[in-house]
Amino acid sequence: MQYRFILFLCLFFFVQTITKAQEEIPKPTKYLEIGPAIGSYRGDLSPNYSKVNGGVNVGYIFNKERRWNFRLDFSYLYVQGQILRAPDYIPPLTEPYPNDYFQSHTFNTSLSVMFNIINKDNFKVYIAQGIGLFYYNPMDENGEELIENISDPRQGYYKTRNDGEDYTNFALSLPTRFGVNYFFPTNFGVGVSATFANIFTDYLDNVSELGNVKGNDNLMSVNFSFFIPLQYQKLNRVK
């Protein structure tokens, strides 16, 4: 009986020590979010989000104790698209010859406002809406850039777009993100989110007027995140 009482006291003081230590751990005010991503493109060469490729996302999270917060993101995705022509497809007899395939390295830098639908210390469900600058550079199977729309048959270059279909490598984006995060007692955390880039261009795949899908092209990605605390709030110690 005496040994049980001593064991109980040891267990009690151990639990109190752990609880005390957790109470004295300050809450992070800023986080680094980093992790891999898988993404897919929808546009004239792929009407649905079908072909999946990889990427990475790095975020800087302002983690104030409130429902509204800010986040700054740097995202990279490699994307591809290809349309398979039917056996009875007849290609144009003259230029332009629209490309059936494209690949591109894309970068999106954005600032977003986050709203935590569920805002617990260790569990958050949120939605974020941002505004950003999107970079892309569509290329063919050989890695040749398609943006120039050059016609030089002797060198093997043919126009892929109509005259007057000019665009730049940059576009405005309005990324929308839905996510779930879980934080451990050590303040490190993990999360998963889905993001729609909402790009203001129909030339991500280099096809617009000669395509069959109306509206702008888009990217969808699923991000797997790891959260690393960068800055903590100051503790008010009682003297």
Tab-separated table of C-alpha atoms in Angstrom:
chain	number	residue	atom	x	y	z
A	1	MET	CA	0.000	0.000	0.000
A	2	GLN	CA	2.827	2.371	0.833
A	3	TYR	CA	4.575	1.637	-2.434
A	4	ARG	CA	1.374	2.365	-4.351
A	5	PHE	CA	1.060	5.723	-2.598
A	6	ILE	CA	4.653	6.626	-3.447
A	7	LEU	CA	4.073	5.532	-7.053
A	8	PHE	CA	0.930	7.661	-7.163
A	9	LEU	CA	2.827	10.708	-5.867
A	10	CYS	CA	5.602	10.215	-8.415
A	11	LEU	CA	3.067	9.903	-11.216
A	12	PHE	CA	1.181	12.975	-9.975
A	13	PHE	CA	4.289	15.173	-9.852
A	14	PHE	CA	5.396	13.855	-13.266
A	15	VAL	CA	2.065	14.821	-14.839
A	16	GLN	CA	2.159	18.220	-13.129
A	17	THR	CA	5.699	18.815	-14.406
A	18	ILE	CA	4.722	17.955	-17.974
A	19	THR	CA	1.601	20.145	-17.763
A	20	LYS	CA	3.624	23.014	-16.332
A	21	ALA	CA	6.211	22.690	-19.073
A	22	GLN	CA	3.511	22.720	-21.733
A	23	GLU	CA	1.894	25.795	-20.206
A	24	GLU	CA	5.198	27.649	-20.346
A	25	ILE	CA	5.769	26.879	-24.038
A	26	PRO	CA	4.884	30.149	-25.816
A	27	LYS	CA	2.643	30.141	-28.868
A	28	PRO	CA	4.288	30.738	-32.247
A	29	THR	CA	3.400	33.975	-34.000
A	30	LYS	CA	5.017	32.998	-37.310
A	31	TYR	CA	5.397	29.657	-39.082
A	32	LEU	CA	7.388	28.306	-41.991
A	33	GLU	CA	5.253	25.931	-44.048
A	34	ILE	CA	7.019	23.644	-46.520
A	35	GLY	CA	6.088	20.464	-48.315
A	36	PRO	CA	5.600	18.598	-51.588
A	37	ALA	CA	2.614	19.071	-53.856
A	38	ILE	CA	0.896	17.247	-56.679
A	39	GLY	CA	-0.858	19.298	-59.315
A	40	SER	CA	-2.967	19.032	-62.427
A	41	TYR	CA	-3.996	21.352	-65.242
A	42	ARG	CA	-7.353	21.982	-66.923
A	43	GLY	CA	-7.580	23.704	-70.286
A	44	ASP	CA	-7.816	23.206	-74.046
A	45	LEU	CA	-5.451	20.206	-74.023
A	46	SER	CA	-7.117	18.613	-70.990
A	47	PRO	CA	-10.768	19.486	-70.258
A	48	ASN	CA	-10.495	17.778	-66.836
A	49	TYR	CA	-7.880	17.678	-64.079
A	50	SER	CA	-6.402	14.343	-65.190
A	51	LYS	CA	-2.636	14.316	-65.697
A	52	VAL	CA	-0.787	14.655	-62.357
A	53	ASN	CA	2.699	16.112	-61.834
A	54	GLY	CA	4.763	17.250	-58.862
A	55	GLY	CA	5.866	20.457	-57.222
A	56	VAL	CA	6.584	22.166	-53.913
A	57	ASN	CA	5.032	24.915	-51.796
A	58	VAL	CA	6.745	27.203	-49.268
A	59	GLY	CA	4.634	29.454	-47.060
A	60	TYR	CA	5.221	32.102	-44.424
A	61	ILE	CA	2.288	32.105	-41.985
A	62	PHE	CA	1.345	34.931	-39.627
A	63	ASN	CA	-0.134	32.948	-36.734
A	64	LYS	CA	-1.877	35.461	-34.487
A	65	GLU	CA	-4.465	34.086	-32.053
A	66	ARG	CA	-7.474	35.072	-34.116
A	67	ARG	CA	-9.619	33.720	-36.918
A	68	TRP	CA	-8.223	36.089	-39.577
A	69	ASN	CA	-4.551	35.797	-40.548
A	70	PHE	CA	-2.223	36.346	-43.487
A	71	ARG	CA	0.032	33.999	-45.436
A	72	LEU	CA	2.691	34.506	-48.120
A	73	ASP	CA	3.240	31.596	-50.544
A	74	PHE	CA	5.820	30.586	-53.133
A	75	SER	CA	4.592	27.658	-55.220
A	76	TYR	CA	6.225	25.658	-58.003
A	77	LEU	CA	4.421	23.120	-60.202
A	78	TYR	CA	5.504	21.271	-63.302
A	79	VAL	CA	2.488	20.765	-65.556
A	80	GLN	CA	1.737	18.891	-68.768
A	81	GLY	CA	-1.213	18.509	-71.080
A	82	GLN	CA	-1.950	16.536	-74.223
A	83	ILE	CA	-4.991	15.991	-76.390
A	84	LEU	CA	-5.275	12.690	-78.260
A	85	ARG	CA	-6.653	13.174	-81.746
A	86	ALA	CA	-9.188	10.754	-83.199
A	87	PRO	CA	-7.994	8.513	-86.050
A	88	ASP	CA	-10.149	10.487	-88.502
A	89	TYR	CA	-8.708	13.847	-87.414
A	90	ILE	CA	-7.635	15.988	-90.372
A	91	PRO	CA	-4.911	18.532	-89.516
A	92	PRO	CA	-5.028	22.040	-91.036
A	93	LEU	CA	-3.590	22.291	-94.547
A	94	THR	CA	-1.935	25.636	-93.767
A	95	GLU	CA	-0.529	27.355	-90.718
A	96	PRO	CA	-1.235	27.770	-87.870
A	97	TYR	CA	-0.901	24.214	-86.568
A	98	PRO	CA	-2.130	24.215	-82.939
A	99	ASN	CA	0.073	22.204	-80.578
A	100	ASP	CA	-1.330	18.914	-79.255
A	101	TYR	CA	1.067	18.831	-76.275
A	102	PHE	CA	2.637	21.297	-73.869
A	103	GLN	CA	4.789	21.292	-70.733
A	104	SER	CA	5.630	24.164	-68.419
A	105	HIS	CA	7.438	25.081	-65.226
A	106	THR	CA	5.126	27.377	-63.276
A	107	PHE	CA	5.738	29.657	-60.294
A	108	ASN	CA	3.082	31.451	-58.276
A	109	THR	CA	3.851	34.090	-55.624
A	110	SER	CA	0.811	35.187	-53.651
A	111	LEU	CA	-0.399	36.954	-50.519
A	112	SER	CA	-3.573	35.530	-48.979
A	113	VAL	CA	-6.058	36.289	-46.234
A	114	MET	CA	-6.886	33.205	-44.141
A	115	PHE	CA	-10.088	32.561	-42.224
A	116	ASN	CA	-9.958	29.777	-39.632
A	117	ILE	CA	-13.363	28.101	-39.679
A	118	ILE	CA	-12.232	25.904	-36.788
A	119	ASN	CA	-9.628	27.766	-34.729
A	120	LYS	CA	-8.350	25.533	-31.929
A	121	ASP	CA	-4.759	25.616	-30.674
A	122	ASN	CA	-3.923	22.201	-32.099
A	123	PHE	CA	-6.453	21.880	-34.925
A	124	LYS	CA	-7.465	24.328	-37.632
A	125	VAL	CA	-9.738	24.149	-40.662
A	126	TYR	CA	-9.374	27.180	-42.901
A	127	ILE	CA	-10.086	28.831	-46.215
A	128	ALA	CA	-7.715	31.362	-47.797
A	129	GLN	CA	-8.131	33.773	-50.678
A	130	GLY	CA	-5.124	35.445	-52.223
A	131	ILE	CA	-3.801	37.572	-55.035
A	132	GLY	CA	-0.578	36.712	-56.810
A	133	LEU	CA	1.748	36.860	-59.784
A	134	PHE	CA	1.894	33.710	-61.904
A	135	TYR	CA	4.798	32.763	-64.230
A	136	TYR	CA	4.554	30.121	-66.971
A	137	ASN	CA	6.397	29.217	-70.172
A	138	PRO	CA	4.665	26.632	-72.417
A	139	MET	CA	7.056	24.381	-74.365
A	140	ASP	CA	6.698	21.528	-76.840
A	141	GLU	CA	7.948	17.928	-76.526
A	142	ASN	CA	11.516	19.014	-77.312
A	143	GLY	CA	11.578	21.831	-74.755
A	144	GLU	CA	11.219	24.541	-77.419
A	145	GLU	CA	9.321	27.624	-76.257
A	146	LEU	CA	5.953	28.163	-77.951
A	147	ILE	CA	5.389	31.796	-76.981
A	148	GLU	CA	7.227	33.307	-79.985
A	149	ASN	CA	4.836	31.805	-82.600
A	150	ILE	CA	7.573	31.694	-85.267
A	151	SER	CA	7.076	30.460	-88.840
A	152	ASP	CA	10.269	29.080	-90.421
A	153	PRO	CA	9.515	25.790	-92.222
A	154	ARG	CA	13.141	25.337	-93.316
A	155	GLN	CA	14.143	25.196	-89.646
A	156	GLY	CA	11.099	23.151	-88.658
A	157	TYR	CA	9.218	26.002	-86.940
A	158	TYR	CA	5.514	26.538	-87.601
A	159	LYS	CA	2.967	28.948	-86.184
A	160	THR	CA	0.754	27.420	-83.501
A	161	ARG	CA	-1.598	30.385	-82.967
A	162	ASN	CA	-3.459	32.925	-85.060
A	163	ASP	CA	-1.857	36.280	-85.791
A	164	GLY	CA	-2.596	38.714	-82.993
A	165	GLU	CA	-2.700	36.008	-80.315
A	166	ASP	CA	0.132	37.436	-78.250
A	167	TYR	CA	0.708	36.895	-74.530
A	168	THR	CA	3.393	37.293	-71.892
A	169	ASN	CA	4.914	34.806	-69.419
A	170	PHE	CA	3.186	36.515	-66.466
A	171	ALA	CA	-0.452	36.615	-65.394
A	172	LEU	CA	-2.534	37.650	-62.406
A	173	SER	CA	-3.739	34.845	-60.141
A	174	LEU	CA	-6.372	34.663	-57.397
A	175	PRO	CA	-5.492	31.428	-55.576
A	176	THR	CA	-8.160	29.862	-53.367
A	177	ARG	CA	-7.025	27.359	-50.731
A	178	PHE	CA	-8.886	24.963	-48.425
A	179	GLY	CA	-6.856	23.264	-45.695
A	180	VAL	CA	-6.677	21.297	-42.459
A	181	ASN	CA	-3.753	21.614	-40.000
A	182	TYR	CA	-2.825	19.714	-36.853
A	183	PHE	CA	-0.234	20.986	-34.345
A	184	PHE	CA	1.606	18.875	-31.778
A	185	PRO	CA	2.324	20.065	-28.199
A	186	THR	CA	5.811	21.046	-29.402
A	187	ASN	CA	4.110	23.525	-31.824
A	188	PHE	CA	5.351	21.678	-34.909
A	189	GLY	CA	2.554	20.617	-37.203
A	190	VAL	CA	1.348	18.856	-40.328
A	191	GLY	CA	-1.400	19.681	-42.781
A	192	VAL	CA	-3.025	19.035	-46.126
A	193	SER	CA	-4.688	21.544	-48.426
A	194	ALA	CA	-6.146	21.934	-51.917
A	195	THR	CA	-5.475	25.042	-53.999
A	196	PHE	CA	-7.018	26.387	-57.201
A	197	ALA	CA	-4.643	28.898	-58.813
A	198	ASN	CA	-7.401	30.775	-60.762
A	199	ILE	CA	-5.057	32.183	-63.403
A	200	PHE	CA	-6.051	35.123	-65.608
A	201	THR	CA	-4.797	33.604	-68.862
A	202	ASP	CA	-6.038	31.193	-71.502
A	203	TYR	CA	-2.518	30.583	-72.816
A	204	LEU	CA	-1.049	28.326	-70.136
A	205	ASP	CA	-1.120	25.573	-72.797
A	206	ASN	CA	-0.438	28.020	-75.683
A	207	VAL	CA	-3.939	27.311	-77.074
A	208	SER	CA	-6.848	29.739	-76.958
A	209	GLU	CA	-8.738	30.721	-80.142
A	210	LEU	CA	-7.996	27.367	-81.780
A	211	GLY	CA	-9.144	25.400	-78.734
A	212	ASN	CA	-12.532	23.992	-77.755
A	213	VAL	CA	-12.608	24.776	-74.011
A	214	LYS	CA	-14.027	28.184	-73.100
A	215	GLY	CA	-12.620	30.323	-70.332
A	216	ASN	CA	-9.195	30.621	-68.723
A	217	ASP	CA	-6.910	27.691	-68.008
A	218	ASN	CA	-6.442	26.653	-64.401
A	219	LEU	CA	-4.266	24.638	-62.038
A	220	MET	CA	-5.335	22.551	-59.056
A	221	SER	CA	-2.858	21.257	-56.487
A	222	VAL	CA	-2.890	19.180	-53.315
A	223	ASN	CA	-0.246	20.291	-50.805
A	224	PHE	CA	1.213	18.199	-47.975
A	225	SER	CA	2.657	20.579	-45.389
A	226	PHE	CA	5.058	20.563	-42.450
A	227	PHE	CA	4.947	23.553	-40.080
A	228	ILE	CA	8.078	24.850	-38.337
A	229	PRO	CA	7.671	27.655	-35.740
A	230	LEU	CA	9.881	30.651	-36.516
A	231	GLN	CA	8.936	33.245	-33.895
A	232	TYR	CA	7.222	32.976	-30.514
A	233	GLN	CA	5.192	35.380	-28.458
A	234	LYS	CA	6.733	36.704	-25.264
A	235	LEU	CA	5.657	35.148	-21.975
A	236	ASN	CA	4.548	37.380	-19.138
A	237	ARG	CA	6.233	35.781	-16.160
A	238	VAL	CA	4.707	36.351	-12.732
A	239	LYS	CA	7.289	37.471	-10.173
